Amino acid sequence: MTTAIGTRTAHGGIVCDGLVKIYQSADIEVVALQGLDLEVEPGELVTLVGASGSGKSTLLNVLGGLDKPTAGRAVVAGHDLMSMRPSDRTAFRRNAIGFIWQQTSRNLLPYLDARANVELPMTLAGATKRERFRRASELLDVVGLVDRADHRPQELSGGEQQRVAIAVALANEPAVLLADEPTGELDTTTAEEIVSVLRTVNVELGVTGLIVTHDPLVSGHVDRTIAIRDGRISTETLRDRGGADGVISREFAVLDTAGRMQLPEHYVSALALERRVRLELERDHIGVWPESTT
Ligand code: ADP
Ligand code: MG
């Protein structure tokens, strides 16, 4: 299964610094990203979770070059999205990143078979027929679909369609793979299969991956999960699967560059914390009390 493309090393991660995205229409302004800091190392696979409306899709659209950030810094695979010219944006979308949508139908052209869908981005990038055939065969192999190469999307199951979508997203050897709820329309077993394919391409091709999901099972399969709340990163969960006791998972609050952090919502409600809290610095930790306690 490991082929020539399997030896390619990742050459890009993701960095966001105080990223702001404001959607403006005639009468309303929505601040979808409110100074978001994020770092994904080259070759890392990370999941992004958060309530509906917290800014997950906005972040992915900005990182994927589909939406322009309003302020702050976003660098993806070495490309600065703030200063990027429109013509560079098109090349960036075509070559530097791969994007997978939740709707299986949005990822593939219905009248092309799986192989032709995978070859299409390479045609647009000017690859030769021979090169396209070779790479499409390799990618269909990596996602486990060589024997379905001549099937059109409607002849494939939802899970198989998302596998083809992963191959399509990888066609032009992107450094970064962005997926917005790629398992949202699939049952749990199929969703786990898709995550396992994403892990395989991450490990074998060295592609950096950021996957939006609301499925804890999907999240549990990666080493780091980032939670977004109100357009900012609130917590991170790190998983260590090296120990004898199975997977050990720990959740951390995230400090931004100004020293701000969000207290988890259930901590705030458990102690009925309101506008002010009392802080106390101890030798190795910080205490937080409701204002009324003395
Ligand atoms: P999520 O993907 O986490 O559910 P989104 O990124 O889609 O959240 O949305 C974040 C916020 O931005 C929401 O309040 C949403 O209504 C708003 N929003 C998203 N896209 C647009 C848009 N194109 N125009 C105006 N508001 C938008
Ligand atoms: Mg969304």
Tab-separated table of C-alpha atoms and ligand atoms in Angstrom:
chain	number	residue	atom	x	y	z
A	1	MET	CA	0.000	0.000	0.000
A	2	THR	CA	2.903	2.392	0.667
A	3	THR	CA	3.995	3.716	-2.694
A	4	ALA	CA	6.103	6.551	-4.058
A	5	ILE	CA	3.614	9.083	-2.673
A	6	GLY	CA	3.867	7.423	0.727
A	7	THR	CA	7.384	8.705	1.222
A	8	ARG	CA	6.494	12.374	0.755
A	9	THR	CA	7.010	14.386	3.935
A	10	ALA	CA	4.646	17.050	5.170
A	11	HIS	CA	5.765	20.588	4.497
A	12	GLY	CA	3.202	22.591	6.297
A	13	GLY	CA	1.162	23.110	9.380
A	14	ILE	CA	-1.405	25.693	10.494
A	15	VAL	CA	-0.872	28.821	12.595
A	16	CYS	CA	-3.589	31.309	13.616
A	17	ASP	CA	-2.868	34.405	15.701
A	18	GLY	CA	-5.724	36.559	16.935
A	19	LEU	CA	-7.813	35.477	13.951
A	20	VAL	CA	-11.018	37.490	13.503
A	21	LYS	CA	-13.813	36.875	11.011
A	22	ILE	CA	-16.772	39.227	10.900
A	23	TYR	CA	-19.717	38.526	8.607
A	24	GLN	CA	-21.356	41.752	7.620
A	25	SER	CA	-24.703	42.101	5.911
A	26	ALA	CA	-26.924	45.167	5.469
A	27	ASP	CA	-28.098	45.434	9.067
A	28	ILE	CA	-26.231	42.853	11.147
A	29	GLU	CA	-22.671	42.011	12.001
A	30	VAL	CA	-21.697	38.552	13.242
A	31	VAL	CA	-18.292	38.120	14.873
A	32	ALA	CA	-17.802	34.437	14.040
A	33	LEU	CA	-14.118	34.250	15.071
A	34	GLN	CA	-13.100	36.471	17.976
A	35	GLY	CA	-9.303	36.480	18.088
A	36	LEU	CA	-8.606	32.797	17.707
A	37	ASP	CA	-5.144	31.346	18.379
A	38	LEU	CA	-4.340	27.910	16.996
A	39	GLU	CA	-1.298	25.878	16.079
A	40	VAL	CA	-1.298	22.543	14.280
A	41	GLU	CA	2.136	21.009	13.739
A	42	PRO	CA	3.112	19.702	10.311
A	43	GLY	CA	2.003	16.081	10.085
A	44	GLU	CA	-0.370	16.325	13.058
A	45	LEU	CA	-3.983	15.082	12.961
A	46	VAL	CA	-6.342	17.145	15.123
A	47	THR	CA	-10.111	17.193	15.602
A	48	LEU	CA	-12.122	20.371	16.190
A	49	VAL	CA	-15.317	20.185	18.258
A	50	GLY	CA	-17.841	22.759	19.476
A	51	ALA	CA	-21.541	23.590	19.654
A	52	SER	CA	-23.436	24.584	16.543
A	53	GLY	CA	-22.672	28.204	15.650
A	54	SER	CA	-19.357	28.287	17.550
A	55	GLY	CA	-17.357	29.090	14.397
A	56	LYS	CA	-16.028	25.692	13.249
A	57	SER	CA	-17.067	26.008	9.596
A	58	THR	CA	-16.005	29.655	9.540
A	59	LEU	CA	-12.522	28.646	10.691
A	60	LEU	CA	-12.270	25.876	8.098
A	61	ASN	CA	-13.506	28.165	5.307
A	62	VAL	CA	-10.904	30.767	6.252
A	63	LEU	CA	-8.116	28.169	6.480
A	64	GLY	CA	-9.246	26.689	3.162
A	65	GLY	CA	-9.020	30.047	1.395
A	66	LEU	CA	-12.782	30.122	0.724
A	67	ASP	CA	-13.361	33.116	3.019
A	68	LYS	CA	-11.031	36.022	3.713
A	69	PRO	CA	-10.157	36.718	7.371
A	70	THR	CA	-11.166	40.154	8.711
A	71	ALA	CA	-8.104	40.578	10.955
A	72	GLY	CA	-5.299	38.645	12.589
A	73	ARG	CA	-2.956	36.118	11.086
A	74	ALA	CA	-3.583	32.743	9.460
A	75	VAL	CA	-0.774	30.786	7.848
A	76	VAL	CA	-1.526	27.450	6.190
A	77	ALA	CA	1.243	25.315	4.675
A	78	GLY	CA	3.467	28.389	4.587
A	79	HIS	CA	0.865	30.589	2.857
A	80	ASP	CA	-0.260	33.774	4.624
A	81	LEU	CA	-4.012	33.987	3.984
A	82	MET	CA	-4.300	37.643	5.005
A	83	SER	CA	-1.899	38.996	2.406
A	84	MET	CA	-2.748	36.494	-0.327
A	85	ARG	CA	-3.816	37.916	-3.704
A	86	PRO	CA	-7.012	36.557	-5.330
A	87	SER	CA	-5.036	34.748	-8.056
A	88	ASP	CA	-2.782	33.092	-5.464
A	89	ARG	CA	-5.882	32.089	-3.504
A	90	THR	CA	-7.116	29.956	-6.406
A	91	ALA	CA	-3.737	28.206	-6.730
A	92	PHE	CA	-3.632	27.763	-2.943
A	93	ARG	CA	-7.054	26.085	-2.937
A	94	ARG	CA	-6.099	23.843	-5.822
A	95	ASN	CA	-2.644	22.735	-4.681
A	96	ALA	CA	-1.856	23.491	-1.051
A	97	ILE	CA	-4.962	22.121	0.655
A	98	GLY	CA	-7.588	19.427	0.250
A	99	PHE	CA	-11.151	20.060	1.436
A	100	ILE	CA	-13.838	17.505	2.345
A	101	TRP	CA	-17.449	18.584	2.949
A	102	GLN	CA	-20.067	16.875	5.081
A	103	GLN	CA	-22.494	16.454	2.181
A	104	THR	CA	-21.185	13.475	0.224
A	105	SER	CA	-22.867	14.904	-2.891
A	106	ARG	CA	-20.900	18.161	-2.621
A	107	ASN	CA	-17.525	16.410	-2.854
A	108	LEU	CA	-18.002	14.486	-6.098
A	109	LEU	CA	-19.342	15.077	-9.598
A	110	PRO	CA	-22.287	12.687	-10.099
A	111	TYR	CA	-21.647	11.941	-13.785
A	112	LEU	CA	-17.981	10.961	-13.320
A	113	ASP	CA	-16.818	7.605	-11.954
A	114	ALA	CA	-14.554	7.441	-8.902
A	115	ARG	CA	-11.328	7.417	-10.940
A	116	ALA	CA	-12.397	10.395	-13.083
A	117	ASN	CA	-13.391	12.324	-9.952
A	118	VAL	CA	-9.911	11.752	-8.492
A	119	GLU	CA	-8.236	12.697	-11.788
A	120	LEU	CA	-10.182	15.937	-12.269
A	121	PRO	CA	-8.151	18.173	-9.888
A	122	MET	CA	-4.970	16.849	-11.526
A	123	THR	CA	-6.320	17.741	-14.980
A	124	LEU	CA	-6.986	21.279	-13.725
A	125	ALA	CA	-3.426	21.398	-12.392
A	126	GLY	CA	-2.037	20.299	-15.774
A	127	ALA	CA	-0.831	16.759	-14.933
A	128	THR	CA	-0.239	14.341	-17.820
A	129	LYS	CA	-2.673	11.515	-18.533
A	130	ARG	CA	-0.141	8.944	-17.417
A	131	GLU	CA	0.635	10.803	-14.194
A	132	ARG	CA	-3.090	11.179	-13.457
A	133	PHE	CA	-3.739	7.480	-13.972
A	134	ARG	CA	-0.815	6.458	-11.782
A	135	ARG	CA	-1.674	8.776	-8.904
A	136	ALA	CA	-5.433	8.054	-9.022
A	137	SER	CA	-4.641	4.322	-8.814
A	138	GLU	CA	-2.362	4.890	-5.816
A	139	LEU	CA	-4.911	7.066	-4.015
A	140	LEU	CA	-7.820	4.700	-4.664
A	141	ASP	CA	-5.595	1.991	-3.215
A	142	VAL	CA	-4.786	4.041	-0.107
A	143	VAL	CA	-8.519	4.621	0.584
A	144	GLY	CA	-9.291	0.962	-0.185
A	145	LEU	CA	-11.402	1.431	-3.317
A	146	VAL	CA	-9.387	0.128	-6.308
A	147	ASP	CA	-12.154	-2.308	-7.155
A	148	ARG	CA	-14.742	0.517	-7.250
A	149	ALA	CA	-12.773	2.817	-9.572
A	150	ASP	CA	-15.335	2.625	-12.388
A	151	HIS	CA	-18.386	3.235	-10.178
A	152	ARG	CA	-20.235	6.552	-10.190
A	153	PRO	CA	-21.146	8.186	-6.857
A	154	GLN	CA	-24.761	6.938	-6.913
A	155	GLU	CA	-23.449	3.369	-7.225
A	156	LEU	CA	-21.380	3.801	-4.060
A	157	SER	CA	-22.411	3.813	-0.385
A	158	GLY	CA	-22.112	7.036	1.639
A	159	GLY	CA	-18.919	5.781	3.271
A	160	GLU	CA	-17.414	4.801	-0.088
A	161	GLN	CA	-18.281	8.236	-1.485
A	162	GLN	CA	-16.409	9.897	1.407
A	163	ARG	CA	-13.409	7.642	0.727
A	164	VAL	CA	-13.408	8.821	-2.882
A	165	ALA	CA	-13.751	12.396	-1.570
A	166	ILE	CA	-10.598	11.867	0.514
A	167	ALA	CA	-8.762	10.617	-2.592
A	168	VAL	CA	-10.025	13.650	-4.570
A	169	ALA	CA	-8.863	16.009	-1.801
A	170	LEU	CA	-5.397	14.405	-1.907
A	171	ALA	CA	-5.076	14.425	-5.701
A	172	ASN	CA	-2.708	17.383	-5.975
A	173	GLU	CA	-0.564	16.335	-2.988
A	174	PRO	CA	-1.768	19.016	-0.570
A	175	ALA	CA	0.174	19.590	2.650
A	176	VAL	CA	-3.021	20.122	4.641
A	177	LEU	CA	-6.355	18.309	4.648
A	178	LEU	CA	-9.422	20.143	6.012
A	179	ALA	CA	-12.653	18.229	6.611
A	180	ASP	CA	-15.923	19.812	7.802
A	181	GLU	CA	-17.950	17.073	9.536
A	182	PRO	CA	-16.929	14.436	6.970
A	183	THR	CA	-18.780	11.740	8.912
A	184	GLY	CA	-21.880	13.805	9.717
A	185	GLU	CA	-24.135	11.881	7.342
A	186	LEU	CA	-22.780	8.417	8.200
A	187	ASP	CA	-23.647	5.788	10.805
A	188	THR	CA	-21.163	5.177	13.630
A	189	THR	CA	-19.429	2.137	12.125
A	190	THR	CA	-18.945	3.850	8.770
A	191	ALA	CA	-17.837	7.054	10.512
A	192	GLU	CA	-15.122	5.102	12.344
A	193	GLU	CA	-13.966	3.592	9.040
A	194	ILE	CA	-13.633	7.074	7.527
A	195	VAL	CA	-11.620	8.288	10.515
A	196	SER	CA	-9.388	5.269	10.170
A	197	VAL	CA	-8.811	6.162	6.468
A	198	LEU	CA	-8.006	9.758	7.500
A	199	ARG	CA	-5.513	8.417	10.047
A	200	THR	CA	-3.959	6.200	7.390
A	201	VAL	CA	-3.425	9.079	4.938
A	202	ASN	CA	-2.118	11.223	7.786
A	203	VAL	CA	0.449	8.586	8.781
A	204	GLU	CA	1.358	7.261	5.319
A	205	LEU	CA	1.354	10.501	3.334
A	206	GLY	CA	2.360	12.819	6.182
A	207	VAL	CA	-0.590	15.131	5.475
A	208	THR	CA	-1.544	17.551	8.261
A	209	GLY	CA	-5.238	17.113	9.108
A	210	LEU	CA	-7.897	19.238	10.810
A	211	ILE	CA	-11.270	17.491	11.103
A	212	VAL	CA	-14.454	19.116	12.390
A	213	THR	CA	-16.725	16.634	14.139
A	214	HIS	CA	-19.470	16.501	16.742
A	215	ASP	CA	-18.953	12.767	17.226
A	216	PRO	CA	-16.976	11.921	20.414
A	217	LEU	CA	-16.107	8.538	18.903
A	218	VAL	CA	-14.432	10.255	15.962
A	219	SER	CA	-12.594	12.622	18.313
A	220	GLY	CA	-11.369	9.757	20.448
A	221	HIS	CA	-9.289	8.412	17.581
A	222	VAL	CA	-6.826	11.301	17.408
A	223	ASP	CA	-4.136	12.475	19.819
A	224	ARG	CA	-5.420	16.050	20.180
A	225	THR	CA	-8.907	17.558	20.165
A	226	ILE	CA	-9.481	21.302	20.197
A	227	ALA	CA	-12.777	22.727	21.475
A	228	ILE	CA	-14.017	26.032	20.085
A	229	ARG	CA	-16.513	28.239	21.940
A	230	ASP	CA	-17.823	31.597	20.726
A	231	GLY	CA	-15.158	31.864	18.048
A	232	ARG	CA	-12.234	31.114	20.358
A	233	ILE	CA	-10.347	27.982	21.406
A	234	SER	CA	-11.574	27.100	24.905
A	235	THR	CA	-10.026	23.720	25.774
A	236	GLU	CA	-7.745	21.053	24.375
A	237	THR	CA	-7.858	17.333	25.094
A	238	LEU	CA	-4.636	15.360	24.770
A	239	ARG	CA	-4.680	11.568	24.500
A	240	ASP	CA	-1.808	9.301	25.312
A	241	ARG	CA	-2.301	5.822	23.904
A	242	GLY	CA	1.160	4.539	24.826
A	243	GLY	CA	0.391	3.473	28.399
A	244	ALA	CA	-0.551	0.054	29.732
A	245	ASP	CA	-3.941	1.350	30.948
A	246	GLY	CA	-5.264	2.044	27.456
A	247	VAL	CA	-5.898	5.594	26.302
A	248	ILE	CA	-5.312	8.281	28.918
A	249	SER	CA	-7.098	11.499	28.065
A	250	ARG	CA	-6.654	14.878	29.794
A	251	GLU	CA	-8.475	18.133	29.129
A	252	PHE	CA	-6.660	21.484	29.399
A	253	ALA	CA	-7.957	25.045	29.313
A	254	VAL	CA	-6.134	27.179	26.745
A	255	LEU	CA	-4.385	30.439	27.618
A	256	ASP	CA	-4.243	33.017	24.843
A	257	THR	CA	-1.278	35.318	24.278
A	258	ALA	CA	-2.863	37.937	26.582
A	259	GLY	CA	-3.183	35.403	29.435
A	260	ARG	CA	-6.961	34.986	29.015
A	261	MET	CA	-8.737	31.656	29.427
A	262	GLN	CA	-12.334	30.455	29.411
A	263	LEU	CA	-13.577	28.564	32.458
A	264	PRO	CA	-15.573	25.497	31.396
A	265	GLU	CA	-19.289	26.318	31.454
A	266	HIS	CA	-20.155	23.581	33.964
A	267	TYR	CA	-17.494	24.883	36.403
A	268	VAL	CA	-19.014	28.356	36.210
A	269	SER	CA	-22.528	27.082	36.874
A	270	ALA	CA	-21.463	24.588	39.581
A	271	LEU	CA	-20.132	27.437	41.778
A	272	ALA	CA	-22.609	30.040	40.442
A	273	LEU	CA	-19.694	32.239	39.392
A	274	GLU	CA	-20.663	35.643	38.102
A	275	ARG	CA	-18.946	38.777	36.850
A	276	ARG	CA	-16.077	38.748	39.356
A	277	VAL	CA	-14.132	35.866	40.908
A	278	ARG	CA	-11.436	35.870	43.558
A	279	LEU	CA	-8.055	34.518	42.392
A	280	GLU	CA	-5.281	33.334	44.612
A	281	LEU	CA	-1.810	32.330	43.526
A	282	GLU	CA	-0.523	29.260	45.361
A	283	ARG	CA	2.879	27.664	45.070
A	284	ASP	CA	1.861	25.326	42.207
A	285	HIS	CA	-1.691	26.299	41.230
A	286	ILE	CA	-4.220	29.140	41.107
A	287	GLY	CA	-7.414	29.090	43.155
A	288	VAL	CA	-10.676	30.545	41.834
A	289	TRP	CA	-13.548	31.413	44.256
A	290	PRO	CA	-16.913	33.097	43.918
A	291	GLU	CA	-16.641	36.814	44.757
A	292	SER	CA	-18.752	36.422	47.902
A	293	THR	CA	-16.369	34.002	49.664
A	294	THR	CA	-13.702	35.535	51.856
B	1	ADP	P1	-20.415	26.036	13.215
B	1	ADP	O1	-19.816	25.481	11.959
B	1	ADP	O2	-19.560	25.839	14.430
B	1	ADP	O3	-21.797	25.541	13.455
B	1	ADP	P2	-20.362	28.576	11.792
B	1	ADP	O4	-18.918	28.845	11.560
B	1	ADP	O5	-21.134	28.060	10.641
B	1	ADP	O6	-20.533	27.644	13.060
B	1	ADP	O7	-21.057	29.927	12.281
B	1	ADP	C1	-20.512	30.793	13.258
B	1	ADP	C2	-21.381	32.043	13.363
B	1	ADP	O8	-21.258	32.795	12.173
B	1	ADP	C3	-22.866	31.739	13.520
B	1	ADP	O9	-23.418	32.723	14.356
B	1	ADP	C4	-23.391	31.848	12.113
B	1	ADP	O10	-24.738	32.222	12.118
B	1	ADP	C5	-22.508	32.960	11.534
B	1	ADP	N1	-22.304	32.811	10.070
B	1	ADP	C6	-21.716	31.782	9.434
B	1	ADP	N2	-21.650	31.995	8.100
B	1	ADP	C7	-22.220	33.224	7.889
B	1	ADP	C8	-22.460	34.034	6.721
B	1	ADP	N3	-22.088	33.626	5.510
B	1	ADP	N4	-23.060	35.228	6.906
B	1	ADP	C9	-23.444	35.651	8.124
B	1	ADP	N5	-23.236	34.943	9.259
B	1	ADP	C10	-22.628	33.749	9.155
B	2	MG	MG	-20.530	24.021	10.614
